[in-house]
mmCIF file of C-alpha atoms in Angstrom:
data_model
loop_
_atom_site.group_PDB
_atom_site.id
_atom_site.type_symbol
_atom_site.label_atom_id
_atom_site.label_comp_id
_atom_site.label_asym_id
_atom_site.label_seq_id
_atom_site.Cartn_x
_atom_site.Cartn_y
_atom_site.Cartn_z
ATOM 1 C CA MET W 1 27.921 9.632 -125.091
ATOM 2 C CA THR W 2 30.339 9.041 -127.863
ATOM 3 C CA PHE W 3 33.755 7.340 -126.604
ATOM 4 C CA ALA W 4 35.362 11.380 -127.671
ATOM 5 C CA GLU W 5 33.015 13.004 -125.524
ATOM 6 C CA LYS W 6 33.819 10.048 -122.871
ATOM 7 C CA LEU W 7 37.401 9.997 -123.299
ATOM 8 C CA ARG W 8 37.548 14.274 -123.114
ATOM 9 C CA GLU W 9 35.331 14.393 -119.935
ATOM 10 C CA SER W 10 37.004 11.393 -118.253
ATOM 11 C CA ARG W 11 40.356 13.439 -118.924
ATOM 12 C CA LYS W 12 38.911 16.425 -117.190
ATOM 13 C CA LYS W 13 37.608 15.059 -114.299
ATOM 14 C CA ALA W 14 40.431 13.570 -113.623
ATOM 15 C CA GLY W 15 42.217 16.734 -113.217
ATOM 16 C CA LEU W 16 44.589 15.884 -116.396
ATOM 17 C CA SER W 17 45.605 17.745 -119.390
ATOM 18 C CA GLN W 18 46.031 16.309 -122.580
ATOM 19 C CA GLU W 19 49.551 16.050 -122.256
ATOM 20 C CA GLU W 20 49.609 14.104 -119.492
ATOM 21 C CA LEU W 21 46.582 12.159 -120.263
ATOM 22 C CA ALA W 22 49.620 11.442 -123.979
ATOM 23 C CA GLU W 23 52.581 10.963 -120.805
ATOM 24 C CA LYS W 24 50.609 8.909 -119.325
ATOM 25 C CA LEU W 25 49.552 6.913 -122.529
ATOM 26 C CA ASN W 26 53.064 7.068 -124.271
ATOM 27 C CA VAL W 27 51.476 8.401 -126.800
ATOM 28 C CA SER W 28 51.597 12.328 -128.497
ATOM 29 C CA ARG W 29 49.409 14.141 -127.352
ATOM 30 C CA GLN W 30 48.078 15.602 -130.945
ATOM 31 C CA ALA W 31 46.893 10.888 -130.911
ATOM 32 C CA ILE W 32 45.082 12.376 -127.980
ATOM 33 C CA THR W 33 43.799 14.775 -129.992
ATOM 34 C CA LYS W 34 42.516 13.112 -132.402
ATOM 35 C CA TRP W 35 40.745 10.773 -130.146
ATOM 36 C CA GLU W 36 38.717 13.836 -128.642
ATOM 37 C CA THR W 37 37.396 15.874 -131.824
ATOM 38 C CA GLU W 38 36.386 12.203 -133.323
ATOM 39 C CA LYS W 39 39.200 11.851 -136.624
ATOM 40 C CA GLY W 40 39.803 8.573 -134.970
ATOM 41 C CA ILE W 41 40.165 5.422 -131.952
ATOM 42 C CA PRO W 42 42.444 4.069 -129.789
ATOM 43 C CA ASP W 43 43.925 1.001 -131.066
ATOM 44 C CA ILE W 44 42.842 -2.083 -128.951
ATOM 45 C CA SER W 45 45.856 -1.859 -126.319
ATOM 46 C CA ASN W 46 45.730 1.539 -126.267
ATOM 47 C CA LEU W 47 41.885 1.100 -125.294
ATOM 48 C CA MET W 48 42.651 -1.235 -122.576
ATOM 49 C CA THR W 49 45.204 1.107 -120.922
ATOM 50 C CA ILE W 50 42.328 4.007 -120.842
ATOM 51 C CA SER W 51 40.371 1.405 -119.659
ATOM 52 C CA ASN W 52 42.677 0.543 -116.418
ATOM 53 C CA LEU W 53 43.048 4.696 -115.882
ATOM 54 C CA PHE W 54 39.633 6.098 -116.112
ATOM 55 C CA GLY W 55 38.035 2.725 -113.623
ATOM 56 C CA ILE W 56 35.714 2.130 -117.019
ATOM 57 C CA ALA W 57 35.286 -0.978 -118.501
ATOM 58 C CA VAL W 58 36.161 -1.290 -122.734
ATOM 59 C CA ASP W 59 32.729 -1.751 -123.324
ATOM 60 C CA ASP W 60 30.940 1.293 -121.665
ATOM 61 C CA PHE W 61 33.450 3.023 -123.100
ATOM 62 C CA ILE W 62 32.899 2.453 -126.706
ATOM 63 C CA SER W 63 29.333 1.389 -126.465
ATOM 64 C CA GLU W 64 28.897 3.901 -129.305
ATOM 65 C CA GLU W 65 31.519 2.669 -132.245
ATOM 66 C CA LYS W 66 32.291 -0.551 -133.025
ATOM 67 C CA THR W 67 34.180 -3.001 -131.622
ATOM 68 C CA GLY W 68 37.803 -3.636 -132.122
ATOM 69 C CA ALA W 69 37.933 0.218 -132.514
ATOM 70 C CA ILE W 70 38.447 0.113 -136.711
ATOM 71 C CA ALA W 71 37.618 3.268 -138.945
ATOM 72 C CA LYS W 72 35.203 2.421 -141.306
ATOM 73 C CA SER W 73 33.183 4.362 -144.185
ATOM 74 C CA ARG W 74 29.949 5.364 -143.374
ATOM 75 C CA LEU W 75 27.092 2.068 -144.132
ATOM 76 C CA TYR W 76 25.407 4.906 -146.707
ATOM 77 C CA GLU W 77 27.368 7.720 -148.781
ATOM 78 C CA SER W 78 26.688 9.791 -152.111
ATOM 79 C CA ILE W 79 29.925 10.958 -153.532
ATOM 80 C CA THR W 80 30.318 13.650 -156.299
ATOM 81 C CA GLU W 81 33.780 14.887 -158.164
ATOM 82 C CA TYR W 82 34.517 17.490 -160.036
ATOM 83 C CA ASP W 83 37.974 18.121 -161.939
ATOM 84 C CA ILE W 84 39.234 21.904 -161.407
ATOM 85 C CA ASP W 85 42.612 23.342 -162.954
ATOM 86 C CA GLY W 86 42.884 26.604 -161.323
ATOM 87 C CA LYS W 87 43.066 28.617 -158.891
ATOM 88 C CA LYS W 88 39.248 29.213 -157.177
ATOM 89 C CA ASP W 89 37.226 31.318 -155.064
ATOM 90 C CA PHE W 90 34.262 28.592 -153.356
ATOM 91 C CA ASP W 91 30.871 29.626 -151.893
ATOM 92 C CA ILE W 92 30.136 26.042 -150.116
ATOM 93 C CA LYS W 93 26.183 26.150 -148.952
ATOM 94 C CA LEU W 94 25.984 22.836 -147.317
ATOM 95 C CA GLY W 95 22.142 23.421 -144.798
ATOM 96 C CA SER W 96 22.009 21.322 -141.440
ATOM 97 C CA ALA W 97 24.708 18.559 -140.667
ATOM 98 C CA LYS W 98 25.559 16.691 -137.566
ATOM 99 C CA SER W 99 28.796 16.895 -138.589
ATOM 100 C CA ILE W 100 31.064 18.884 -141.126
ATOM 101 C CA THR W 101 35.023 18.343 -142.536
ATOM 102 C CA VAL W 102 35.994 21.063 -145.195
ATOM 103 C CA LYS W 103 39.747 20.011 -146.084
ATOM 104 C CA GLY W 104 42.765 20.886 -147.840
ATOM 105 C CA GLY W 105 42.599 16.979 -150.797
ATOM 106 C CA CYS W 106 45.555 16.548 -153.540
ATOM 107 C CA ASP W 107 43.701 15.289 -156.272
ATOM 108 C CA GLU W 108 43.434 18.426 -158.954
ATOM 109 C CA LYS W 109 39.631 17.640 -158.283
ATOM 110 C CA ILE W 110 36.898 18.438 -155.511
ATOM 111 C CA LYS W 111 35.032 15.954 -154.053
ATOM 112 C CA VAL W 112 31.963 15.621 -151.033
ATOM 113 C CA VAL W 113 30.780 12.648 -149.403
ATOM 114 C CA ILE W 114 27.534 12.553 -147.610
ATOM 115 C CA SER W 115 27.160 9.510 -145.549
ATOM 116 C CA SER W 116 24.943 8.144 -142.753
ATOM 117 C CA ASP W 117 25.246 4.520 -140.875
ATOM 118 C CA SER W 118 21.280 4.514 -140.157
ATOM 119 C CA PHE W 119 19.598 6.885 -143.406
ATOM 120 C CA SER W 120 19.503 4.316 -146.423
ATOM 121 C CA GLU W 121 18.503 6.782 -148.584
ATOM 122 C CA ILE W 122 21.244 9.240 -149.213
ATOM 123 C CA GLN W 123 21.303 9.226 -152.844
ATOM 124 C CA GLN W 124 17.637 9.691 -153.584
ATOM 125 C CA SER W 125 17.575 12.586 -150.810
ATOM 126 C CA PHE W 126 20.879 14.599 -150.907
ATOM 127 C CA LYS W 127 21.885 15.798 -153.987
ATOM 128 C CA THR W 128 25.572 18.039 -154.943
ATOM 129 C CA LYS W 129 24.612 20.803 -157.600
ATOM 130 C CA ILE W 130 28.160 22.591 -158.369
ATOM 131 C CA ASP W 131 28.064 25.580 -161.009
ATOM 132 C CA ASP W 132 32.069 26.230 -162.128
ATOM 133 C CA GLY W 133 32.773 30.198 -163.116
ATOM 134 C CA ARG W 134 35.461 31.632 -164.390
ATOM 135 C CA ASN W 135 36.793 32.586 -160.915
ATOM 136 C CA ASN W 136 34.918 30.505 -158.527
ATOM 137 C CA ILE W 137 32.920 26.985 -157.601
ATOM 138 C CA ASP W 138 29.569 27.218 -156.036
ATOM 139 C CA ILE W 139 29.676 24.241 -154.132
ATOM 140 C CA ASP W 140 25.116 23.476 -152.653
ATOM 141 C CA VAL W 141 23.930 20.064 -151.217
ATOM 142 C CA ASN W 142 20.228 20.377 -151.024
ATOM 143 C CA LYS W 143 18.089 17.642 -149.547
ATOM 144 C CA ALA W 144 14.376 16.771 -150.302
ATOM 145 C CA LYS W 145 11.418 18.133 -148.790
ATOM 146 C CA SER W 146 10.684 14.663 -146.993
ATOM 147 C CA VAL W 147 13.754 14.633 -145.215
ATOM 148 C CA SER W 148 13.580 17.131 -141.745
ATOM 149 C CA GLU W 149 16.476 19.258 -140.418
ATOM 150 C CA THR W 150 15.735 17.480 -137.143
ATOM 151 C CA LEU W 151 17.167 14.303 -139.471
ATOM 152 C CA ALA W 152 19.971 16.088 -141.216
ATOM 153 C CA LYS W 153 21.496 17.534 -137.777
ATOM 154 C CA GLU W 154 20.907 14.319 -136.165
ATOM 155 C CA GLU W 155 22.477 11.613 -138.748
ATOM 156 C CA ILE W 156 23.714 13.306 -142.323
ATOM 157 C CA TYR W 157 27.375 13.681 -141.951
ATOM 158 C CA ILE W 158 29.596 15.409 -144.683
ATOM 159 C CA ASP W 159 32.871 16.087 -145.945
ATOM 160 C CA VAL W 160 33.861 18.070 -148.714
ATOM 161 C CA ILE W 161 37.824 17.395 -149.747
ATOM 162 C CA LEU W 162 38.838 21.120 -151.884
ATOM 163 C CA PRO W 163 42.167 20.477 -154.229
ATOM 164 C CA GLU W 164 44.871 22.404 -151.701
ATOM 165 C CA LYS W 165 46.681 23.784 -154.738
ATOM 166 C CA PHE W 166 43.509 26.171 -155.960
ATOM 167 C CA ILE W 167 41.856 27.220 -153.259
ATOM 168 C CA ASP W 168 42.269 31.197 -153.184
ATOM 169 C CA ARG W 169 39.268 31.701 -150.880
ATOM 170 C CA VAL W 170 36.618 29.643 -148.626
ATOM 171 C CA GLU W 171 33.122 30.581 -147.396
ATOM 172 C CA ILE W 172 30.643 28.189 -146.176
ATOM 173 C CA ASP W 173 27.277 28.218 -145.207
ATOM 174 C CA ALA W 174 25.955 25.584 -143.012
ATOM 175 C CA SER W 175 24.774 24.379 -139.330
ATOM 176 C CA CYS W 176 25.956 21.578 -137.528
ATOM 177 C CA GLU W 177 27.129 20.276 -134.637
ATOM 178 C CA LYS W 178 30.595 19.980 -134.634
ATOM 179 C CA LEU W 179 33.144 21.718 -137.778
ATOM 180 C CA PHE W 180 36.408 20.782 -138.619
ATOM 181 C CA LEU W 181 38.863 22.642 -140.991
ATOM 182 C CA SER W 182 41.852 20.813 -142.176
ATOM 183 C CA GLY W 183 44.759 21.083 -143.894
ATOM 184 C CA ILE W 184 43.775 24.693 -145.850
ATOM 185 C CA GLU W 185 46.249 27.450 -147.132
ATOM 186 C CA CYS W 186 44.601 30.476 -148.808
ATOM 187 C CA SER W 187 43.697 34.316 -148.367
ATOM 188 C CA ASN W 188 40.750 34.467 -146.275
ATOM 189 C CA MET W 189 37.915 31.518 -144.800
ATOM 190 C CA GLU W 190 34.854 32.406 -143.802
ATOM 191 C CA PHE W 191 31.978 30.664 -142.049
ATOM 192 C CA ASP W 192 28.322 31.977 -141.468
ATOM 193 C CA GLY W 193 26.152 29.860 -140.038
ATOM 194 C CA ARG W 194 25.640 27.394 -136.569
ATOM 195 C CA ALA W 195 27.697 25.075 -135.237
ATOM 196 C CA LYS W 196 28.605 24.152 -131.624
ATOM 197 C CA PHE W 197 32.157 22.834 -131.717
ATOM 198 C CA LEU W 198 35.048 24.006 -134.085
ATOM 199 C CA ASP W 199 38.140 21.902 -135.364
ATOM 200 C CA VAL W 200 40.517 24.260 -136.517
ATOM 201 C CA ASP W 201 44.048 22.157 -137.446
ATOM 202 C CA GLY W 202 46.802 23.264 -140.511
ATOM 203 C CA ILE W 203 45.214 26.201 -141.861
ATOM 204 C CA SER W 204 46.666 28.867 -142.852
ATOM 205 C CA SER W 205 44.613 31.819 -143.739
ATOM 206 C CA VAL W 206 42.751 34.726 -142.224
ATOM 207 C CA VAL W 207 39.392 32.646 -140.560
ATOM 208 C CA GLU W 208 36.448 34.437 -139.987
ATOM 209 C CA ILE W 209 33.713 32.371 -137.584
ATOM 210 C CA ASP W 210 30.094 34.369 -137.857
ATOM 211 C CA CYS W 211 28.160 32.757 -135.237
ATOM 212 C CA ASN W 212 26.318 33.548 -132.465
ATOM 213 C CA LEU W 213 25.751 30.084 -130.242
ATOM 214 C CA ASP W 214 28.379 29.565 -127.046
ATOM 215 C CA MET W 215 31.147 27.701 -128.927
ATOM 216 C CA ASP W 216 33.949 25.113 -128.009
ATOM 217 C CA ILE W 217 37.001 25.653 -130.590
ATOM 218 C CA GLU W 218 40.080 23.579 -130.996
ATOM 219 C CA VAL W 219 43.220 25.166 -132.290
ATOM 220 C CA HIS W 220 45.582 22.709 -132.692
ATOM 221 C CA SER W 221 47.581 24.359 -136.336
ATOM 222 C CA LEU W 222 47.057 28.127 -137.379
ATOM 223 C CA LYS W 223 49.313 30.168 -139.424
ATOM 224 C CA GLY W 224 47.315 33.696 -139.770
ATOM 225 C CA SER W 225 44.282 34.680 -137.743
ATOM 226 C CA LEU W 226 40.850 33.679 -135.901
ATOM 227 C CA GLU W 227 38.352 36.411 -135.802
ATOM 228 C CA LEU W 228 35.248 34.735 -134.333
ATOM 229 C CA ASN W 229 32.094 37.155 -134.386
ATOM 230 C CA GLN W 230 29.493 36.634 -131.924
ATOM 231 C CA VAL W 231 26.693 38.610 -129.923
ATOM 232 C CA LYS W 232 25.770 37.878 -126.512
ATOM 233 C CA ALA W 233 27.807 34.178 -126.876
ATOM 234 C CA THR W 234 29.926 33.312 -124.041
ATOM 235 C CA SER W 235 32.244 30.745 -125.962
ATOM 236 C CA ILE W 236 35.731 28.294 -125.577
ATOM 237 C CA LEU W 237 39.059 28.185 -127.446
ATOM 238 C CA ARG W 238 41.651 25.840 -126.572
ATOM 239 C CA VAL W 239 45.287 26.298 -127.642
ATOM 240 C CA THR W 240 48.235 24.021 -127.376
ATOM 241 C CA LYS W 241 50.599 25.497 -124.860
ATOM 242 C CA ASP W 242 53.186 26.002 -127.951
ATOM 243 C CA PHE W 243 50.313 28.088 -129.419
ATOM 244 C CA GLU W 244 51.741 31.762 -130.028
ATOM 245 C CA PHE W 245 49.240 34.197 -130.694
ATOM 246 C CA LYS W 246 48.271 37.837 -130.150
ATOM 247 C CA ALA W 247 44.998 38.131 -128.680
ATOM 248 C CA LYS W 248 42.214 41.363 -129.674
ATOM 249 C CA THR W 249 38.699 42.599 -128.778
ATOM 250 C CA LYS W 250 36.905 44.912 -131.320
ATOM 251 C CA GLY W 251 33.260 46.272 -130.654
ATOM 252 C CA LEU W 252 30.705 47.076 -127.748
ATOM 253 C CA GLY W 253 31.590 45.419 -124.671
ATOM 254 C CA ASN W 254 33.426 42.047 -125.554
ATOM 255 C CA SER W 255 36.123 40.571 -123.176
ATOM 256 C CA ILE W 256 38.487 37.718 -123.512
ATOM 257 C CA ILE W 257 39.463 35.778 -120.377
ATOM 258 C CA PHE W 258 42.233 33.382 -119.722
ATOM 259 C CA GLU W 259 42.769 30.210 -118.308
ATOM 260 C CA GLU W 260 45.804 27.379 -118.144
ATOM 261 C CA TYR W 261 45.476 24.443 -116.477
ATOM 262 C CA GLY W 262 42.158 24.166 -115.016
ATOM 263 C CA THR W 263 43.359 28.303 -113.217
ATOM 264 C CA MET W 264 42.315 31.818 -114.525
ATOM 265 C CA LYS W 265 45.200 34.184 -115.370
ATOM 266 C CA ASP W 266 46.797 37.205 -116.480
ATOM 267 C CA ASP W 267 46.854 37.625 -120.445
ATOM 268 C CA PHE W 268 49.233 35.024 -121.475
ATOM 269 C CA SER W 269 48.911 36.176 -125.813
ATOM 270 C CA ASN W 270 51.900 37.501 -127.089
ATOM 271 C CA PRO W 271 51.131 41.044 -128.414
ATOM 272 C CA GLU W 272 54.480 40.123 -131.257
ATOM 273 C CA SER W 273 53.080 37.429 -132.442
ATOM 274 C CA GLU W 274 52.135 36.587 -135.736
ATOM 275 C CA ASN W 275 49.207 35.205 -135.084
ATOM 276 C CA THR W 276 45.901 36.507 -133.760
ATOM 277 C CA ILE W 277 42.679 35.515 -131.840
ATOM 278 C CA GLU W 278 40.169 38.354 -132.459
ATOM 279 C CA LEU W 279 36.468 39.051 -130.106
ATOM 280 C CA ASN W 280 34.373 41.181 -132.554
ATOM 281 C CA GLY W 281 30.656 41.806 -132.572
ATOM 282 C CA MET W 282 28.780 42.660 -129.428
ATOM 283 C CA LYS W 283 28.512 41.817 -125.378
ATOM 284 C CA SER W 284 30.652 38.455 -126.061
ATOM 285 C CA GLU W 285 32.586 36.542 -123.994
ATOM 286 C CA LEU W 286 35.962 34.395 -125.526
ATOM 287 C CA LYS W 287 37.681 32.671 -122.497
ATOM 288 C CA ILE W 288 40.901 31.017 -123.439
ATOM 289 C CA ILE W 289 42.258 27.772 -122.412
ATOM 290 C CA ARG W 290 46.323 26.424 -122.180
ATOM 291 C CA GLU W 291 46.149 22.892 -122.054
#
């Protein structure tokens, strides 16, 4: 287990919400969220406090991370950059990876980083192709036939940075364990593929997720809607206590249930909110948890 997974598991076993743990550590709730979604690691002082709080040795907590808890680039990487100068629709096909991040950037360029801590032949085995059309750009990451799907899903990380002021629409096709969407404002985002975990932060858009896996979704900041299209799936969506949304179900045999701080609740959505959480598809259940 990674540090993020161990922290989340320890917090839940202790019956603490993210906000309650943040108060005990004298940090923000956003810091806890960052640590639990592998976007960062606490400094050594906070690590010691966490270790004492949960009765777990620091070395055991960070067995899969580098001691010192300093964020770093991965050992092997391939970087592709491409300048653009106007609004575009982005059609992104990334294949398989352990973790994929698609986020907005302030530069006027696309940046695709493929990386790994263990697979040294990144540059020879993975190629990024960018086709620039009049109104759209295709971004394709292709792996060599000698690279197995298993290796890609266990060892490969892909980060795509898009020029935020030039994003009109984003369509993503990929298969991964974890998908992070952040810092993007556009008319529409669509993910079509497989992802067990989805993190949404700083998104202003209609976000459509077409995935039939049981998903664990966290929404930190969303302005617009999250539309989940699933068939015979049971997923969990976590929201912060200050996130207002209205809940909708469409399709056949779908249902949304609600939980707050570990207790089942009546519908706590707000039908007047401008933000929407919508479950589409067939015979699926979504549990929305407020932490």
